[in-house]
C-alpha cells in the first residue's frame, strides 16, 4: 500500500493533491449538471447537442498547449483556475435567474475550452515539477485516483442536488470549489523547470518554445506515435461515455438526473480500481495498453445489449476500469518517455489528440445515438476500441516484441 501512495510522501505534491481533489469534485458536479440540463431541459432530448457542448470545451487545446512550457506553470494555473471559477459563477447566476438557453451553453463551453487549453497541459506538467522522475508514473496514477474518486462522488451528489435544488446551485458549488486549489497553488513554492532546451540541444537555437518542437520530438519516436494514435481513436468513442449515458438514461431507461448520477458514479468506481492497478506499475508499455483496449471493447459490446438498469451499471464499472487502465498507461508512457524541457508540449499533443478525438467523437456519438439508438452507439465504441488494440498489437508484432 505504501508503494501505491508513495508520491504523497512529498509534502508539495500532497498539498496539491488535496486541493485538486476538492476542485475535481466541483468539476464533476458541474459536468453532470451541464450534460443533464442540455439533454433534459435545453434540447428536448437531443444527444447531439450534448456532444457539441463536449466538443466545444476542447477545440483550442492543440494550439495552446505550448504555454505550459513557456510560462511559469504555477502562475498560469492561478489565472486559469480563477477564470474557470468565474465562468461557473456566471453560469450559476444565469441558470438561477432562468436566462440560460442552449446557445448560451455553447458559448460557455467555448469559453471553458479556451481556459482549459491553457490549464490542462499546465496541470499535467506541474505534477512533474513536484515529484522525482522515479515517482512520476505513480503521481500520474494518483492523480487519476483523485480525479475518478471525485468522479464517483460528484455525479451522485449532483444528481440528487439537481432534483432537490436545481442545476444552478450545482454550478455555484463548482465555483466555490476553485477557492482551495487557487490558494494552495499560490502557497506551493515549486521551482520552475528549465522550460527551454539546454545548450546541448539542437532546439536551443529557438528562443521560444512552440508546439512544433513537440511534433518534431514525437516524430522521432515510433512508439510515441503509435500510443498517441491509439489514444486518438480510443477517445472518439471510448471517452464520450457521458454522451452515451445521458441518452441511455433518458431514452432507454427513462430515468431522471439521480439515475444518471448513479451511472456516472458507478463507472467512476471502476476507474478508481483501474488507477490503483496502474499506480503499482512503474513501467507502462504498449502490450498493456493494447490489452486494456481489448478489455474495453469486449465489455462495451456486452454492455450494449444488457436490458436491465443495474446490470448495465455493473458493466459500467468494468468499462471505467479498462478505460482508466488504457488512458493512465498512455499518459505515463508518454510522460516518462519525454525529456523534461519538452514534456509540456508532448503532453499537450497527447491531450490534443485525446480531446481532439473526443471533440470529433462527441457529436458523432450523439448523432449515432439519435439516429440508431444509444445501444448501437456503445457497440460502435466497442468496435473502435478493438480496432485500436489491433493497431498497437500489429506495431509490436512488426517490431518483434512478444
Short mmCIF file of C-alpha atoms in Angstrom, two decimals:
data_model
loop_
_atom_site.label_atom_id
_atom_site.label_comp_id
_atom_site.label_asym_id
_atom_site.label_seq_id
_atom_site.Cartn_x
_atom_site.Cartn_y
_atom_site.Cartn_z
CA UNK A 1 0.00 0.00 0.00
CA UNK A 2 2.88 2.34 0.78
CA UNK A 3 4.20 1.73 -2.72
CA UNK A 4 0.82 2.65 -4.20
CA UNK A 5 0.73 6.04 -2.43
CA UNK A 6 4.46 6.81 -2.28
CA UNK A 7 4.14 10.16 -4.10
CA UNK A 8 2.09 11.50 -1.18
CA UNK A 9 5.23 11.43 0.97
CA UNK A 10 6.22 14.57 -0.95
CA UNK A 11 4.61 17.46 1.01
CA UNK A 12 4.32 19.73 -2.02
CA UNK A 13 2.54 17.07 -4.05
CA UNK A 14 0.37 16.06 -1.07
CA UNK A 15 -0.84 19.65 -0.68
CA UNK A 16 -1.54 19.93 -4.39
CA UNK A 17 -3.43 16.63 -4.41
CA UNK A 18 -5.74 17.81 -1.61
CA UNK A 19 -6.72 20.96 -3.46
CA UNK A 20 -7.07 19.14 -6.76
CA UNK A 21 -9.43 16.60 -5.20
CA UNK A 22 -11.82 19.31 -4.00
CA UNK A 23 -11.66 21.04 -7.37
CA UNK A 24 -12.26 17.76 -9.20
CA UNK A 25 -15.42 17.14 -7.19
CA UNK A 26 -16.67 20.56 -8.24
CA UNK A 27 -15.78 19.87 -11.86
CA UNK A 28 -17.79 16.64 -11.88
CA UNK A 29 -20.69 18.34 -10.12
CA UNK A 30 -20.85 20.87 -12.94
CA UNK A 31 -20.20 18.41 -15.75
CA UNK A 32 -23.07 16.20 -14.60
CA UNK A 33 -25.40 19.18 -14.26
CA UNK A 34 -24.26 20.57 -17.61
CA UNK A 35 -24.88 17.37 -19.57
CA UNK A 36 -28.21 16.80 -17.86
CA UNK A 37 -29.54 20.31 -18.34
CA UNK A 38 -28.58 20.21 -22.04
CA UNK A 39 -30.37 16.94 -22.84
CA UNK A 40 -33.28 17.24 -20.39
CA UNK A 41 -34.09 20.96 -20.36
CA UNK A 42 -32.45 22.83 -23.25
CA UNK A 43 -32.59 20.47 -26.24
CA UNK A 44 -35.63 18.20 -25.84
CA UNK A 45 -33.57 15.03 -25.51
CA UNK A 46 -31.05 15.73 -28.29
CA UNK A 47 -27.86 13.75 -27.62
CA UNK A 48 -26.08 15.55 -30.47
CA UNK A 49 -26.38 18.81 -28.51
CA UNK A 50 -24.60 17.17 -25.57
CA UNK A 51 -21.84 16.05 -27.94
CA UNK A 52 -21.44 19.58 -29.30
CA UNK A 53 -21.12 21.02 -25.79
CA UNK A 54 -18.44 18.43 -25.00
CA UNK A 55 -16.57 19.17 -28.25
CA UNK A 56 -16.53 22.94 -27.76
CA UNK A 57 -14.66 22.54 -24.47
CA UNK A 58 -11.56 21.13 -26.15
CA UNK A 59 -11.08 22.69 -29.57
CA UNK A 60 -8.26 25.08 -28.60
CA UNK A 61 -6.01 22.65 -26.77
CA UNK A 62 -3.97 21.64 -29.86
CA UNK A 63 -2.72 25.19 -30.45
CA UNK A 64 -2.34 26.48 -26.88
CA UNK A 65 -0.62 23.54 -25.17
CA UNK A 66 2.85 25.05 -25.67
CA UNK A 67 2.03 27.61 -22.96
CA UNK A 68 2.81 25.03 -20.25
CA UNK A 69 6.48 25.18 -21.32
CA UNK A 70 6.66 28.92 -21.98
CA UNK A 71 5.05 30.48 -18.89
CA UNK A 72 5.55 29.87 -15.18
CA UNK A 73 3.18 26.94 -14.64
CA UNK A 74 2.20 27.91 -11.11
CA UNK A 75 1.19 31.45 -12.09
CA UNK A 76 -0.55 30.18 -15.21
CA UNK A 77 -2.62 27.77 -13.12
CA UNK A 78 -3.67 30.51 -10.71
CA UNK A 79 -5.01 32.55 -13.63
CA UNK A 80 -6.77 29.68 -15.40
CA UNK A 81 -8.36 28.29 -12.24
CA UNK A 82 -9.63 31.76 -11.34
CA UNK A 83 -11.19 32.22 -14.78
CA UNK A 84 -12.83 28.80 -14.68
CA UNK A 85 -14.32 29.57 -11.28
CA UNK A 86 -15.64 32.92 -12.51
CA UNK A 87 -17.21 31.27 -15.55
CA UNK A 88 -19.00 28.71 -13.37
CA UNK A 89 -20.34 31.54 -11.19
CA UNK A 90 -21.74 33.42 -14.19
CA UNK A 91 -23.44 30.25 -15.44
CA UNK A 92 -24.93 29.65 -11.99
CA UNK A 93 -26.39 33.15 -11.88
CA UNK A 94 -27.93 32.82 -15.35
CA UNK A 95 -29.47 29.42 -14.56
CA UNK A 96 -30.88 30.59 -11.23
CA UNK A 97 -32.42 33.62 -12.93
CA UNK A 98 -33.92 31.49 -15.72
CA UNK A 99 -31.96 33.19 -18.51
CA UNK A 100 -29.83 30.30 -19.79
CA UNK A 101 -30.60 28.96 -23.27
CA UNK A 102 -28.85 26.32 -25.38
CA UNK A 103 -26.87 28.86 -27.41
CA UNK A 104 -25.61 30.36 -24.14
CA UNK A 105 -24.37 26.91 -23.12
CA UNK A 106 -22.49 26.62 -26.41
CA UNK A 107 -20.75 29.95 -25.73
CA UNK A 108 -19.88 28.97 -22.17
CA UNK A 109 -18.50 25.64 -23.38
CA UNK A 110 -16.37 27.52 -25.93
CA UNK A 111 -15.01 29.88 -23.25
CA UNK A 112 -14.31 26.97 -20.92
CA UNK A 113 -12.41 25.37 -23.79
CA UNK A 114 -10.26 28.49 -24.13
CA UNK A 115 -9.32 28.40 -20.44
CA UNK A 116 -8.89 24.62 -20.41
CA UNK A 117 -6.46 24.83 -23.34
CA UNK A 118 -4.04 26.69 -21.07
CA UNK A 119 -4.98 24.89 -17.86
CA UNK A 120 -4.85 21.18 -18.68
CA UNK A 121 -1.28 20.84 -20.05
CA UNK A 122 -0.02 23.11 -17.27
CA UNK A 123 -1.65 20.93 -14.59
CA UNK A 124 -0.17 17.74 -16.00
CA UNK A 125 3.29 19.24 -16.40
CA UNK A 126 3.12 20.90 -12.96
CA UNK A 127 2.79 17.50 -11.32
CA UNK A 128 6.07 16.51 -12.97
CA UNK A 129 7.64 19.60 -11.36
CA UNK A 130 6.58 18.44 -7.89
CA UNK A 131 7.86 14.84 -7.86
CA UNK A 132 11.02 12.99 -8.85
CA UNK A 133 11.08 11.15 -12.17
CA UNK A 134 11.04 7.78 -10.39
CA UNK A 135 7.70 8.72 -8.80
CA UNK A 136 6.15 10.34 -11.87
CA UNK A 137 4.18 7.31 -13.08
CA UNK A 138 2.87 6.85 -9.53
CA UNK A 139 1.88 10.52 -9.30
CA UNK A 140 0.04 10.30 -12.63
CA UNK A 141 -1.89 7.28 -11.34
CA UNK A 142 -2.68 9.01 -8.03
CA UNK A 143 -3.99 11.97 -10.00
CA UNK A 144 -6.27 9.55 -11.81
CA UNK A 145 -7.40 8.06 -8.49
CA UNK A 146 -8.19 11.56 -7.22
CA UNK A 147 -9.97 12.52 -10.43
CA UNK A 148 -12.05 9.35 -10.50
CA UNK A 149 -12.80 9.42 -6.78
CA UNK A 150 -14.22 12.88 -7.41
CA UNK A 151 -15.97 11.46 -10.46
CA UNK A 152 -17.58 8.88 -8.18
CA UNK A 153 -18.67 11.44 -5.58
CA UNK A 154 -19.56 14.42 -7.78
CA UNK A 155 -22.19 12.94 -10.13
CA UNK A 156 -24.04 11.16 -7.31
CA UNK A 157 -24.26 14.40 -5.34
CA UNK A 158 -25.11 16.40 -8.47
CA UNK A 159 -27.95 14.09 -9.46
CA UNK A 160 -29.50 14.47 -6.01
CA UNK A 161 -28.96 18.25 -5.86
CA UNK A 162 -30.47 18.79 -9.31
CA UNK A 163 -33.67 17.12 -8.10
CA UNK A 164 -33.57 18.95 -4.76
CA UNK A 165 -32.45 22.49 -5.67
CA UNK A 166 -31.93 22.72 -9.42
CA UNK A 167 -28.83 22.79 -11.61
CA UNK A 168 -27.94 26.41 -10.86
CA UNK A 169 -26.78 25.66 -7.32
CA UNK A 170 -24.61 22.82 -8.61
CA UNK A 171 -22.76 25.29 -10.85
CA UNK A 172 -22.40 27.61 -7.84
CA UNK A 173 -20.80 24.84 -5.78
CA UNK A 174 -18.29 24.26 -8.57
CA UNK A 175 -17.37 27.94 -8.49
CA UNK A 176 -16.68 27.65 -4.75
CA UNK A 177 -14.57 24.52 -5.25
CA UNK A 178 -11.90 26.53 -7.07
CA UNK A 179 -11.03 28.57 -3.97
CA UNK A 180 -8.93 25.86 -2.22
CA UNK A 181 -6.90 24.93 -5.31
CA UNK A 182 -6.18 28.57 -6.13
CA UNK A 183 -4.98 29.20 -2.55
CA UNK A 184 -2.86 26.03 -2.49
CA UNK A 185 -1.29 26.73 -5.88
CA UNK A 186 -0.34 30.17 -4.59
CA UNK A 187 1.24 28.61 -1.47
CA UNK A 188 3.30 25.97 -3.31
CA UNK A 189 6.86 27.07 -3.96
CA UNK A 190 7.86 24.60 -6.65
CA UNK A 191 10.99 25.59 -8.51
CA UNK A 192 10.32 26.36 -12.18
CA UNK A 193 11.76 23.75 -14.52
CA UNK A 194 14.28 24.78 -17.18
CA UNK A 195 11.49 25.11 -19.70
CA UNK A 196 13.57 25.66 -22.81
CA UNK A 197 16.22 23.27 -24.08
CA UNK A 198 19.73 23.39 -22.69
CA UNK A 199 22.71 24.40 -24.75
CA UNK A 200 23.50 20.90 -25.99
CA UNK A 201 20.04 20.51 -27.53
CA UNK A 202 19.61 21.17 -31.24
CA UNK A 203 16.42 23.01 -30.41
CA UNK A 204 18.24 25.60 -28.32
CA UNK A 205 18.56 27.80 -31.35
CA UNK A 206 14.96 28.72 -30.83
CA UNK A 207 14.27 31.33 -28.20
CA UNK A 208 10.62 30.41 -27.86
CA UNK A 209 9.01 27.07 -27.12
CA UNK A 210 6.49 26.03 -29.76
CA UNK A 211 4.20 23.11 -30.19
CA UNK A 212 6.04 22.24 -33.42
CA UNK A 213 9.07 21.27 -31.31
CA UNK A 214 6.84 18.69 -29.67
CA UNK A 215 5.73 17.30 -33.03
CA UNK A 216 9.35 17.11 -34.19
CA UNK A 217 10.31 15.28 -30.99
CA UNK A 218 7.48 12.76 -31.28
CA UNK A 219 8.18 12.14 -34.96
CA UNK A 220 11.47 10.56 -33.96
CA UNK A 221 9.71 8.12 -31.60
CA UNK A 222 7.58 5.47 -33.40
CA UNK A 223 6.33 4.08 -30.07
CA UNK A 224 5.01 7.51 -29.11
CA UNK A 225 3.34 7.90 -32.50
CA UNK A 226 1.52 4.59 -32.09
CA UNK A 227 0.46 5.32 -28.49
CA UNK A 228 -0.87 8.77 -29.38
CA UNK A 229 -2.64 7.46 -32.50
CA UNK A 230 -4.28 4.75 -30.41
CA UNK A 231 -5.37 7.38 -27.89
CA UNK A 232 -6.99 9.46 -30.63
CA UNK A 233 -9.19 6.66 -31.96
CA UNK A 234 -9.99 5.37 -28.48
CA UNK A 235 -11.02 8.88 -27.43
CA UNK A 236 -13.50 9.27 -30.28
CA UNK A 237 -15.92 6.78 -28.73
CA UNK A 238 -14.31 5.48 -25.55
CA UNK A 239 -14.01 8.84 -23.79
CA UNK A 240 -17.51 10.08 -24.62
CA UNK A 241 -19.44 7.92 -22.19
CA UNK A 242 -21.27 10.89 -20.68
CA UNK A 243 -22.98 11.28 -24.05
CA UNK A 244 -23.89 7.58 -24.06
CA UNK A 245 -25.15 7.73 -20.51
CA UNK A 246 -27.37 10.78 -20.96
CA UNK A 247 -29.04 9.07 -23.91
CA UNK A 248 -29.27 5.69 -22.14
CA UNK A 249 -30.79 7.30 -19.03
CA UNK A 250 -33.38 9.38 -20.88
CA UNK A 251 -34.31 7.20 -23.86
CA UNK A 252 -33.61 3.58 -22.79
CA UNK A 253 -34.21 3.53 -19.03
CA UNK A 254 -36.50 6.63 -18.91
CA UNK A 255 -34.67 7.75 -15.78
CA UNK A 256 -34.05 11.06 -14.02
CA UNK A 257 -30.98 13.07 -13.05
CA UNK A 258 -30.40 10.94 -9.95
CA UNK A 259 -30.18 7.75 -12.01
CA UNK A 260 -27.83 9.50 -14.42
CA UNK A 261 -25.63 10.48 -11.49
CA UNK A 262 -25.66 6.89 -10.20
CA UNK A 263 -24.45 5.54 -13.55
CA UNK A 264 -21.67 8.13 -13.69
CA UNK A 265 -20.58 7.31 -10.15
CA UNK A 266 -20.57 3.54 -10.67
CA UNK A 267 -18.43 3.97 -13.75
CA UNK A 268 -16.03 6.04 -11.65
CA UNK A 269 -15.71 3.21 -9.11
CA UNK A 270 -14.23 1.03 -11.82
CA UNK A 271 -11.96 3.88 -12.88
CA UNK A 272 -10.55 4.07 -9.35
CA UNK A 273 -9.76 0.35 -9.45
CA UNK A 274 -8.01 0.85 -12.77
CA UNK A 275 -5.99 3.75 -11.41
CA UNK A 276 -4.96 1.68 -8.37
CA UNK A 277 -3.70 -1.06 -10.68
CA UNK A 278 -1.64 1.36 -12.77
CA UNK A 279 -0.27 3.02 -9.62
CA UNK A 280 1.66 -0.19 -8.95
CA UNK A 281 3.06 -0.41 -12.48
CA UNK A 282 6.30 1.54 -12.79
CA UNK A 283 6.93 0.83 -16.48
CA UNK A 284 3.81 1.10 -18.68
CA UNK A 285 4.11 -0.43 -22.15
CA UNK A 286 2.18 -0.87 -25.39
CA UNK A 287 1.34 -4.51 -24.59
CA UNK A 288 -0.61 -3.47 -21.50
CA UNK A 289 -2.22 -0.55 -23.35
CA UNK A 290 -3.36 -2.78 -26.22
CA UNK A 291 -4.88 -5.43 -23.95
CA UNK A 292 -6.67 -2.70 -21.97
CA UNK A 293 -8.31 -1.58 -25.22
CA UNK A 294 -9.35 -5.17 -25.94
CA UNK A 295 -10.95 -5.40 -22.49
CA UNK A 296 -12.84 -2.16 -23.03
CA UNK A 297 -14.07 -3.19 -26.47
CA UNK A 298 -15.34 -6.57 -25.35
CA UNK A 299 -17.15 -5.21 -22.31
CA UNK A 300 -18.69 -2.35 -24.32
CA UNK A 301 -20.15 -4.82 -26.81
CA UNK A 302 -21.69 -6.80 -23.94
CA UNK A 303 -22.99 -3.62 -22.26
CA UNK A 304 -24.73 -2.56 -25.46
CA UNK A 305 -27.19 -5.49 -25.20
CA UNK A 306 -27.80 -5.57 -21.42
CA UNK A 307 -31.53 -4.85 -20.82
CA UNK A 308 -31.51 -4.18 -17.06
CA UNK A 309 -30.50 -0.84 -15.48
CA UNK A 310 -28.50 -2.33 -12.60
CA UNK A 311 -26.75 -4.95 -14.73
CA UNK A 312 -25.84 -2.18 -17.15
CA UNK A 313 -24.48 -0.21 -14.19
CA UNK A 314 -22.27 -3.17 -13.21
CA UNK A 315 -20.87 -3.33 -16.73
CA UNK A 316 -20.04 0.37 -16.48
CA UNK A 317 -17.70 -0.32 -13.56
CA UNK A 318 -15.69 -2.65 -15.81
CA UNK A 319 -15.77 -0.13 -18.63
CA UNK A 320 -14.50 2.52 -16.22
CA UNK A 321 -11.69 0.24 -15.09
CA UNK A 322 -10.47 -0.64 -18.59
CA UNK A 323 -10.75 2.97 -19.72
CA UNK A 324 -8.55 4.03 -16.84
CA UNK A 325 -6.02 1.27 -17.48
CA UNK A 326 -5.72 2.48 -21.06
CA UNK A 327 -5.63 6.25 -20.53
CA UNK A 328 -3.37 6.32 -17.47
CA UNK A 329 -0.90 3.91 -19.05
CA UNK A 330 -0.68 6.05 -22.19
CA UNK A 331 -0.16 9.21 -20.11
CA UNK A 332 2.56 7.56 -18.03
CA UNK A 333 4.30 6.09 -21.07
CA UNK A 334 4.41 9.46 -22.83
CA UNK A 335 5.50 11.45 -19.76
CA UNK A 336 8.27 9.02 -18.87
CA UNK A 337 9.47 8.90 -22.47
CA UNK A 338 9.72 12.68 -22.92
CA UNK A 339 12.61 14.80 -21.67
CA UNK A 340 11.72 17.47 -19.12
CA UNK A 341 12.39 20.50 -21.30
CA UNK A 342 9.78 19.41 -23.84
CA UNK A 343 7.42 17.45 -21.60
CA UNK A 344 4.71 20.12 -21.52
CA UNK A 345 4.50 20.27 -25.31
CA UNK A 346 4.47 16.50 -25.65
CA UNK A 347 1.72 16.27 -23.03
CA UNK A 348 -0.17 18.99 -24.89
CA UNK A 349 -0.01 16.95 -28.10
CA UNK A 350 -1.19 13.84 -26.27
CA UNK A 351 -4.06 15.76 -24.72
CA UNK A 352 -4.81 17.45 -28.03
CA UNK A 353 -5.16 14.12 -29.79
CA UNK A 354 -7.20 12.77 -26.90
CA UNK A 355 -9.61 15.68 -26.65
CA UNK A 356 -9.50 16.15 -30.41
CA UNK A 357 -10.78 12.61 -30.73
CA UNK A 358 -13.35 13.37 -28.04
CA UNK A 359 -14.36 16.58 -29.80
CA UNK A 360 -14.86 14.78 -33.11
CA UNK A 361 -16.45 11.78 -31.45
CA UNK A 362 -18.80 13.73 -29.16
CA UNK A 363 -21.19 14.98 -31.86
CA UNK A 364 -20.68 11.71 -33.78
CA UNK A 365 -21.67 9.64 -30.73
CA UNK A 366 -24.66 11.91 -30.15
CA UNK A 367 -25.71 11.68 -33.79
CA UNK A 368 -25.34 7.88 -33.75
CA UNK A 369 -27.40 7.67 -30.55
CA UNK A 370 -30.11 9.91 -32.03
CA UNK A 371 -30.16 8.01 -35.35
CA UNK A 372 -29.65 4.37 -34.31
CA UNK A 373 -30.11 4.45 -30.54
CA UNK A 374 -27.73 4.59 -27.58
CA UNK A 375 -27.10 0.85 -27.65
CA UNK A 376 -25.74 0.94 -31.19
CA UNK A 377 -23.57 3.93 -30.27
CA UNK A 378 -21.99 1.95 -27.41
CA UNK A 379 -21.44 -1.04 -29.71
CA UNK A 380 -19.66 1.22 -32.20
CA UNK A 381 -17.39 2.39 -29.38
CA UNK A 382 -16.51 -1.20 -28.58
CA UNK A 383 -15.63 -1.97 -32.19
CA UNK A 384 -13.42 1.12 -32.47
CA UNK A 385 -11.58 0.08 -29.28
CA UNK A 386 -10.89 -3.39 -30.68
CA UNK A 387 -9.54 -1.89 -33.90
CA UNK A 388 -7.36 0.41 -31.80
CA UNK A 389 -5.92 -2.58 -29.95
CA UNK A 390 -5.22 -4.28 -33.27
CA UNK A 391 -3.16 -1.25 -34.33
CA UNK A 392 -0.96 -1.50 -31.23
CA UNK A 393 -0.50 -5.26 -31.45
CA UNK A 394 0.37 -5.02 -35.15
CA UNK A 395 3.10 -2.48 -34.36
CA UNK A 396 4.51 -4.70 -31.60
CA UNK A 397 4.49 -7.71 -33.93
CA UNK A 398 6.34 -5.76 -36.62
CA UNK A 399 8.87 -4.59 -34.04
CA UNK A 400 9.43 -8.18 -32.97
CA UNK A 401 8.04 -7.86 -29.41
CA UNK A 402 6.27 -10.85 -27.92
#
